[in-house]
Amino acid sequence: VSGAAAPAPFVALLTDFGPGSYYVGQMHAVLARLAPRARVLDLAHDCPAGRVEVGAYLLGRTWPHCPPGTVHVVVVDPGVGGERALLAVRAGGQVFLGPDNGVLGPALGQAEEVRRIANERLFPGSVSATFHGRDVLAPVAARLVAGTPFAEVGPIAVAAGPPPGARLVDGGVEGSVLFEDRFGNLVTNVPGSLFEGWPADGAQEVRVLIGAATLAGLRRTYADVGAGELLAYVGSGEHLEVAVRGGSAAAVLGVGAGARVRVEVAR
Amino acid sequence: VSGAAAPAPFVALLTDFGPGSYYVGQMHAVLARLAPRARVLDLAHDCPAGRVEVGAYLLGRTWPHCPPGTVHVVVVDPGVGGERALLAVRAGGQVFLGPDNGVLGPALGQAEEVRRIANERLFPGSVSATFHGRDVLAPVAARLVAGTPFAEVGPIAVAAGPPPGARLVDGGVEGSVLFEDRFGNLVTNVPGSLFEGWPADGAQEVRVLIGAATLAGLRRTYADVGAGELLAYVGSGEHLEVAVRGGSAAAVLGVGAGARVRVEVAR
Amino acid sequence: VSGAAAPAPFVALLTDFGPGSYYVGQMHAVLARLAPRARVLDLAHDCPAGRVEVGAYLLGRTWPHCPPGTVHVVVVDPGVGGERALLAVRAGGQVFLGPDNGVLGPALGQAEEVRRIANERLFPGSVSATFHGRDVLAPVAARLVAGTPFAEVGPIAVAAGPPPGARLVDGGVEGSVLFEDRFGNLVTNVPGSLFEGWPADGAQEVRVLIGAATLAGLRRTYADVGAGELLAYVGSGEHLEVAVRGGSAAAVLGVGAGARVRVEVAR
């Protein structure tokens, strides 16, 4: 008899319910009741309400750090109770459950199998019209970590498209600010892979236009500029960010979520 | 030797300390030290400060989802250090610890046994005058999940009454807004059971009066009205809520916590 | 074969990332992946952004409640990516990882061993320039709870000094408000040990000067004054606090973080 049991399976939660809210608490409770050996990973609960494209960004930044086999429950679901389907996606050795509104985009981009959640035997309790995260997705996640085969969730499905991201335009890339983080940093939907192989030492080749400002060159970190100065850099989330060292870029630039960002390359 | 150990016992926390606060962190730490095998469920930490009736609502909405045997620590305790007693309640196969100020109302309503926490051997550390959640309730919870019999917490007690809820008045029901959730939805103290068996398809029989608005009929979910429109419905917490599809009812109506709500039935 | 395995080791997190943020979520995920048997204690995530002295206060108030052997990851790190070192500290039977900017002050004050984190074999993944909590500290914590000897983190080091605290001045003690908590209580950097052995029953010997107010005497708890009245007391965090019973001292006094506090003793 080996003393070391297998580690517990993980269920990861990502929502726009707000940290510390009883909506999150109800999901914790349902998972504890239906899957008492599983452990819950709170990946993010501060996604702005109903902002599907921000939810997709947060999922893309967090899921690659999770253990193999993690079952994700993603609830940014402004269409709850309406026509939108609920999906189950297998991708990258993990499983993703959530509404078919684009929030699962980072998983769908590399999906091995996509199914529509339809098997009501997996969520036998009553289902409210406004909280499918608690009444459908959490029970299905509990079944999956307990060993129910993936194929039992429902029939093969084709997902609707992911939310629009940054796009190539004449002379550069046009994107937008996804959100302002707690430090006043502006996180954009421009992927950092765009800049791979480029010099990151204050090179003048790149210009970032945001609000009324034009920033020349990408920096590596806050300490590369003086206190109170603006910088553009590829953040820890591997997307373009704009910050002020020791201050708030959102306040200094007077811009926030939805603001346009343009990246140009000097020829 | 069986490979599967029993699942860990659960201690559930519900407070008005704010998510991410060190008050919650201290309780996590005390529980980890005194009950290292127990697992902690964070049910809610965003109860508005000192709002006992909101704490009672949150407890009523979360505890039924918890596993059998869960020990709850409920800390919405504006009278800490004063005369109010601390109670231990057995109800519905779970245990509830908290101040005798009404916040345990949902458990007291179906209590099998109520005791006053008085046995200081269960909380042998020093007790501050302002944080009994950390110094009394968490240690007692740790003892209970470790197997200390419930009766050892202290003598049988009679709880003070629960906080006032909605009440029947001539021509209808009068209640109030408990709080505004993160989506701008107004959650009221009017129980949804009031409407059981009623048609929920836009029927004109019910009128909800709130702020300057009169809403005709109950809806099932947000998608039942047009974008930007107000709706009244029984929320996932089984109480009357008022929302705006894709917007904030609190902003549209200009009302918040404490606002009067009146439900009338056309004759 | 014993049925009871040893309790899981604990990793404690204290950051200024904000509750529910994906920065915290990424650290949860990294720890789950690299140390799937360890359990994570969220001690505080609402430290004001970049406020090292508040982070040190929060660490000092929470770590003594943690289980023996806890490995702490403390990330209040405005200098990330710059010259500051990352430290590992053994103190009080626990281990502390964080930047050398004073935030580890409560551990350094009683350190048995201080080392600079330098062994890159303990964090073999790519290291971003702006998130060492995720890319260095969490992986090192995972290695330490899995049994890697402390000495392997790097060479012996000498820490820079802790942040300035309250100081003795002619006629009393001068300190400042560290932060305003969720209840509007003003938490100061004046240690409660200053008042040990003093009468706490409204004695006139002590005067607390803050904003435009002068408070005579220390109280034990909120209930010792009338509703709406100001009081000074040693809070559950064992430091001087100023509050209003049933209200917000921050609002009543019009002061917040950084405000001067002076404690005088009548002769």
Tab-separated table of C-alpha atoms in Angstrom, chain A:
chain	number	residue	atom	x	y	z
A	1	VAL	CA	0.000	0.000	0.000
A	2	SER	CA	1.530	3.267	-1.066
A	3	GLY	CA	1.286	6.128	1.378
A	4	ALA	CA	0.971	8.735	-1.334
A	5	ALA	CA	-2.489	9.061	-2.864
A	6	ALA	CA	-2.842	10.739	-6.249
A	7	PRO	CA	-3.184	14.517	-5.960
A	8	ALA	CA	-6.757	15.776	-5.934
A	9	PRO	CA	-8.240	16.889	-9.261
A	10	PHE	CA	-8.582	20.639	-9.805
A	11	VAL	CA	-11.618	22.672	-10.841
A	12	ALA	CA	-10.713	26.222	-11.897
A	13	LEU	CA	-13.183	29.108	-11.689
A	14	LEU	CA	-13.128	32.285	-13.771
A	15	THR	CA	-16.106	34.645	-13.471
A	16	ASP	CA	-17.316	38.215	-13.524
A	17	PHE	CA	-19.130	37.757	-10.203
A	18	GLY	CA	-16.762	39.888	-8.143
A	19	PRO	CA	-14.333	38.594	-5.527
A	20	GLY	CA	-15.944	37.565	-2.257
A	21	SER	CA	-19.429	37.494	-3.761
A	22	TYR	CA	-22.007	34.897	-2.773
A	23	TYR	CA	-22.303	33.879	-6.401
A	24	VAL	CA	-18.738	32.589	-6.213
A	25	GLY	CA	-19.511	31.163	-2.770
A	26	GLN	CA	-22.461	29.183	-4.090
A	27	MET	CA	-20.232	27.634	-6.760
A	28	HIS	CA	-17.632	26.743	-4.120
A	29	ALA	CA	-20.376	25.121	-2.052
A	30	VAL	CA	-21.862	23.131	-4.939
A	31	LEU	CA	-18.416	21.821	-5.875
A	32	ALA	CA	-17.634	20.920	-2.259
A	33	ARG	CA	-20.908	19.007	-2.027
A	34	LEU	CA	-20.738	17.178	-5.375
A	35	ALA	CA	-16.952	16.731	-5.637
A	36	PRO	CA	-15.661	16.829	-2.049
A	37	ARG	CA	-12.196	15.601	-3.018
A	38	ALA	CA	-11.639	18.104	-5.816
A	39	ARG	CA	-9.785	21.320	-5.133
A	40	VAL	CA	-10.910	24.671	-6.440
A	41	LEU	CA	-8.571	27.167	-8.112
A	42	ASP	CA	-9.894	30.723	-8.190
A	43	LEU	CA	-8.306	32.067	-11.377
A	44	ALA	CA	-10.119	35.405	-11.562
A	45	HIS	CA	-13.405	36.850	-10.354
A	46	ASP	CA	-12.875	40.516	-11.170
A	47	CYS	CA	-13.606	40.346	-14.898
A	48	PRO	CA	-15.683	43.469	-15.625
A	49	ALA	CA	-19.383	42.533	-15.660
A	50	GLY	CA	-20.436	40.960	-18.947
A	51	ARG	CA	-17.161	41.798	-20.759
A	52	VAL	CA	-16.724	38.578	-22.699
A	53	GLU	CA	-13.523	39.680	-24.465
A	54	VAL	CA	-11.851	40.442	-21.129
A	55	GLY	CA	-12.930	37.039	-19.812
A	56	ALA	CA	-11.324	35.415	-22.855
A	57	TYR	CA	-8.106	37.351	-22.228
A	58	LEU	CA	-8.021	36.274	-18.573
A	59	LEU	CA	-8.623	32.642	-19.524
A	60	GLY	CA	-5.844	32.771	-22.082
A	61	ARG	CA	-3.414	34.126	-19.501
A	62	THR	CA	-4.242	31.681	-16.700
A	63	TRP	CA	-5.090	28.259	-18.133
A	64	PRO	CA	-1.555	27.465	-19.404
A	65	HIS	CA	-0.323	27.641	-15.788
A	66	CYS	CA	-2.874	25.092	-14.532
A	67	PRO	CA	-2.165	21.411	-13.804
A	68	PRO	CA	-2.952	18.824	-16.490
A	69	GLY	CA	-6.526	17.609	-16.244
A	70	THR	CA	-7.898	20.813	-14.741
A	71	VAL	CA	-11.614	21.317	-15.449
A	72	HIS	CA	-12.404	25.006	-15.994
A	73	VAL	CA	-15.746	26.642	-15.286
A	74	VAL	CA	-15.896	30.011	-17.041
A	75	VAL	CA	-18.879	32.225	-16.299
A	76	VAL	CA	-19.003	35.531	-18.125
A	77	ASP	CA	-22.492	35.008	-19.380
A	78	PRO	CA	-24.604	38.088	-20.105
A	79	GLY	CA	-26.924	35.954	-22.258
A	80	VAL	CA	-27.793	33.495	-19.482
A	81	GLY	CA	-31.296	32.112	-19.839
A	82	GLY	CA	-31.441	33.085	-23.514
A	83	GLU	CA	-30.650	31.092	-26.642
A	84	ARG	CA	-26.896	30.755	-26.302
A	85	ALA	CA	-25.582	27.194	-25.829
A	86	LEU	CA	-23.295	25.936	-23.081
A	87	LEU	CA	-20.137	24.283	-24.381
A	88	ALA	CA	-17.619	21.721	-23.168
A	89	VAL	CA	-14.201	21.911	-24.825
A	90	ARG	CA	-11.195	19.590	-24.618
A	91	ALA	CA	-7.936	21.390	-25.368
A	92	GLY	CA	-4.326	21.163	-24.253
A	93	GLY	CA	-4.968	18.346	-21.798
A	94	GLN	CA	-7.597	20.357	-19.921
A	95	VAL	CA	-11.386	20.795	-20.122
A	96	PHE	CA	-13.332	24.056	-20.415
A	97	LEU	CA	-17.014	24.623	-19.649
A	98	GLY	CA	-18.787	27.894	-20.422
A	99	PRO	CA	-21.248	29.769	-22.618
A	100	ASP	CA	-20.851	29.859	-26.394
A	101	ASN	CA	-20.263	33.599	-26.552
A	102	GLY	CA	-16.541	33.782	-27.280
A	103	VAL	CA	-15.289	33.650	-23.710
A	104	LEU	CA	-13.849	30.175	-24.351
A	105	GLY	CA	-11.901	31.519	-27.352
A	106	PRO	CA	-8.406	30.637	-26.030
A	107	ALA	CA	-9.478	26.988	-25.665
A	108	LEU	CA	-11.469	26.857	-28.900
A	109	GLY	CA	-8.435	28.030	-30.841
A	110	GLN	CA	-6.768	24.700	-30.121
A	111	ALA	CA	-9.757	22.479	-29.389
A	112	GLU	CA	-9.532	18.715	-29.823
A	113	GLU	CA	-13.243	18.184	-29.154
A	114	VAL	CA	-16.207	20.529	-28.693
A	115	ARG	CA	-19.574	19.400	-27.353
A	116	ARG	CA	-22.808	21.092	-26.390
A	117	ILE	CA	-23.781	20.469	-22.746
A	118	ALA	CA	-27.130	18.754	-23.025
A	119	ASN	CA	-27.163	15.666	-20.785
A	120	GLU	CA	-29.491	16.679	-17.970
A	121	ARG	CA	-28.607	13.583	-15.966
A	122	LEU	CA	-25.355	15.383	-15.156
A	123	PHE	CA	-27.211	18.295	-13.526
A	124	PRO	CA	-30.233	16.683	-11.908
A	125	GLY	CA	-31.124	19.590	-9.588
A	126	SER	CA	-33.457	22.419	-10.493
A	127	VAL	CA	-31.976	24.876	-12.985
A	128	SER	CA	-32.588	28.591	-12.443
A	129	ALA	CA	-33.006	30.907	-15.433
A	130	THR	CA	-30.222	33.246	-14.360
A	131	PHE	CA	-27.386	31.213	-12.853
A	132	HIS	CA	-26.247	28.328	-15.038
A	133	GLY	CA	-22.743	28.516	-13.570
A	134	ARG	CA	-24.117	27.176	-10.297
A	135	ASP	CA	-26.896	24.965	-11.620
A	136	VAL	CA	-25.358	23.413	-14.748
A	137	LEU	CA	-21.625	24.060	-15.142
A	138	ALA	CA	-20.498	23.340	-11.568
A	139	PRO	CA	-22.440	20.037	-11.382
A	140	VAL	CA	-21.066	18.957	-14.784
A	141	ALA	CA	-17.526	19.855	-13.654
A	142	ALA	CA	-18.058	17.772	-10.520
A	143	ARG	CA	-19.101	14.789	-12.641
A	144	LEU	CA	-16.123	15.158	-14.986
A	145	VAL	CA	-13.516	15.270	-12.215
A	146	ALA	CA	-15.220	12.209	-10.706
A	147	GLY	CA	-14.578	10.287	-13.931
A	148	THR	CA	-17.644	10.736	-16.149
A	149	PRO	CA	-16.373	10.409	-19.755
A	150	PHE	CA	-16.213	13.709	-21.637
A	151	ALA	CA	-18.407	12.424	-24.456
A	152	GLU	CA	-21.361	12.055	-22.096
A	153	VAL	CA	-21.893	15.810	-21.719
A	154	GLY	CA	-23.733	16.045	-25.035
A	155	PRO	CA	-23.428	15.999	-28.827
A	156	ILE	CA	-20.539	17.303	-30.897
A	157	ALA	CA	-20.981	21.017	-31.584
A	158	VAL	CA	-19.478	23.846	-33.585
A	159	ALA	CA	-18.755	26.970	-31.556
A	160	ALA	CA	-19.651	30.460	-32.635
A	161	GLY	CA	-16.606	32.604	-33.392
A	162	PRO	CA	-14.321	34.115	-30.771
A	163	PRO	CA	-14.650	37.836	-29.959
A	164	PRO	CA	-12.796	40.209	-32.303
A	165	GLY	CA	-9.169	40.911	-31.371
A	166	ALA	CA	-6.531	43.293	-32.617
A	167	ARG	CA	-6.209	43.425	-36.410
A	168	LEU	CA	-3.629	44.304	-39.006
A	169	VAL	CA	-4.285	47.611	-40.704
A	170	ASP	CA	-2.350	49.631	-43.209
A	171	GLY	CA	0.864	50.693	-41.514
A	172	GLY	CA	0.462	48.766	-38.309
A	173	VAL	CA	-1.850	47.027	-35.866
A	174	GLU	CA	-4.997	48.407	-34.366
A	175	GLY	CA	-6.332	47.120	-31.060
A	176	SER	CA	-7.953	48.372	-27.920
A	177	VAL	CA	-7.555	48.577	-24.177
A	178	LEU	CA	-9.130	45.514	-22.561
A	179	PHE	CA	-9.066	46.816	-19.014
A	180	GLU	CA	-7.170	48.867	-16.490
A	181	ASP	CA	-5.547	46.759	-13.801
A	182	ARG	CA	-5.242	47.624	-10.131
A	183	PHE	CA	-2.009	49.519	-10.715
A	184	GLY	CA	-3.506	51.749	-13.417
A	185	ASN	CA	-1.717	49.765	-16.141
A	186	LEU	CA	-3.636	49.571	-19.422
A	187	VAL	CA	-3.769	45.995	-20.728
A	188	THR	CA	-4.461	45.759	-24.468
A	189	ASN	CA	-5.601	43.031	-26.842
A	190	VAL	CA	-2.403	43.366	-28.919
A	191	PRO	CA	-0.478	40.106	-28.514
A	192	GLY	CA	3.156	40.396	-27.521
A	193	SER	CA	4.100	37.726	-30.064
A	194	LEU	CA	3.818	40.543	-32.592
A	195	PHE	CA	7.081	41.915	-31.229
A	196	GLU	CA	9.024	38.693	-30.941
A	197	GLY	CA	12.614	39.059	-31.980
A	198	TRP	CA	12.425	42.840	-31.888
A	199	PRO	CA	14.910	44.802	-29.815
A	200	ALA	CA	13.361	45.679	-26.450
A	201	ASP	CA	15.984	48.160	-25.309
A	202	GLY	CA	14.279	51.447	-26.061
A	203	ALA	CA	14.522	50.862	-29.799
A	204	GLN	CA	12.835	53.574	-31.838
A	205	GLU	CA	11.396	51.248	-34.457
A	206	VAL	CA	8.016	50.848	-32.758
A	207	ARG	CA	5.556	53.601	-31.909
A	208	VAL	CA	2.555	53.058	-29.693
A	209	LEU	CA	-0.273	55.583	-30.060
A	210	ILE	CA	-2.810	55.732	-27.235
A	211	GLY	CA	-4.972	58.647	-26.135
A	212	ALA	CA	-3.043	61.789	-26.960
A	213	ALA	CA	0.340	60.121	-26.424
A	214	THR	CA	2.863	58.581	-28.789
A	215	LEU	CA	5.367	56.269	-27.109
A	216	ALA	CA	8.591	55.504	-28.953
A	217	GLY	CA	9.997	52.039	-28.405
A	218	LEU	CA	9.156	49.144	-26.148
A	219	ARG	CA	10.644	48.839	-22.666
A	220	ARG	CA	11.309	45.734	-20.639
A	221	THR	CA	10.038	46.850	-17.227
A	222	TYR	CA	8.977	49.847	-15.139
A	223	ALA	CA	12.501	50.487	-13.890
A	224	ASP	CA	13.604	51.253	-17.462
A	225	VAL	CA	12.044	54.716	-17.314
A	226	GLY	CA	12.080	57.528	-14.776
A	227	ALA	CA	9.471	57.957	-12.048
A	228	GLY	CA	6.211	59.297	-13.483
A	229	GLU	CA	7.140	58.462	-17.082
A	230	LEU	CA	4.993	56.491	-19.511
A	231	LEU	CA	6.194	53.222	-21.024
A	232	ALA	CA	4.922	50.592	-23.438
A	233	TYR	CA	6.012	46.996	-22.856
A	234	VAL	CA	4.960	43.401	-23.240
A	235	GLY	CA	3.427	42.573	-19.855
A	236	SER	CA	3.515	39.369	-17.854
A	237	GLY	CA	0.297	38.417	-19.693
A	238	GLU	CA	2.217	38.491	-22.987
A	239	HIS	CA	0.192	41.345	-24.421
A	240	LEU	CA	1.063	44.991	-24.997
A	241	GLU	CA	0.573	47.134	-21.893
A	242	VAL	CA	1.003	50.837	-21.224
A	243	ALA	CA	2.004	51.996	-17.732
A	244	VAL	CA	3.410	54.886	-15.745
A	245	ARG	CA	6.276	54.059	-13.409
A	246	GLY	CA	4.997	54.552	-9.875
A	247	GLY	CA	1.687	55.928	-11.175
A	248	SER	CA	-1.463	55.242	-13.182
A	249	ALA	CA	-1.393	55.284	-16.973
A	250	ALA	CA	-5.178	55.326	-16.984
A	251	ALA	CA	-5.171	58.553	-14.979
A	252	VAL	CA	-2.254	60.171	-16.817
A	253	LEU	CA	-3.682	59.418	-20.263
A	254	GLY	CA	-7.317	59.790	-19.299
A	255	VAL	CA	-8.257	56.587	-21.100
A	256	GLY	CA	-9.707	53.250	-20.036
A	257	ALA	CA	-11.393	50.104	-21.322
A	258	GLY	CA	-12.258	50.284	-25.006
A	259	ALA	CA	-9.757	53.015	-25.886
A	260	ARG	CA	-8.033	52.545	-29.248
A	261	VAL	CA	-4.388	51.549	-29.380
A	262	ARG	CA	-2.349	51.747	-32.557
A	263	VAL	CA	1.075	50.192	-33.051
A	264	GLU	CA	3.158	51.509	-35.927
A	265	VAL	CA	6.527	50.498	-37.245
A	266	ALA	CA	8.823	53.150	-38.599
A	267	ARG	CA	10.104	52.170	-42.020
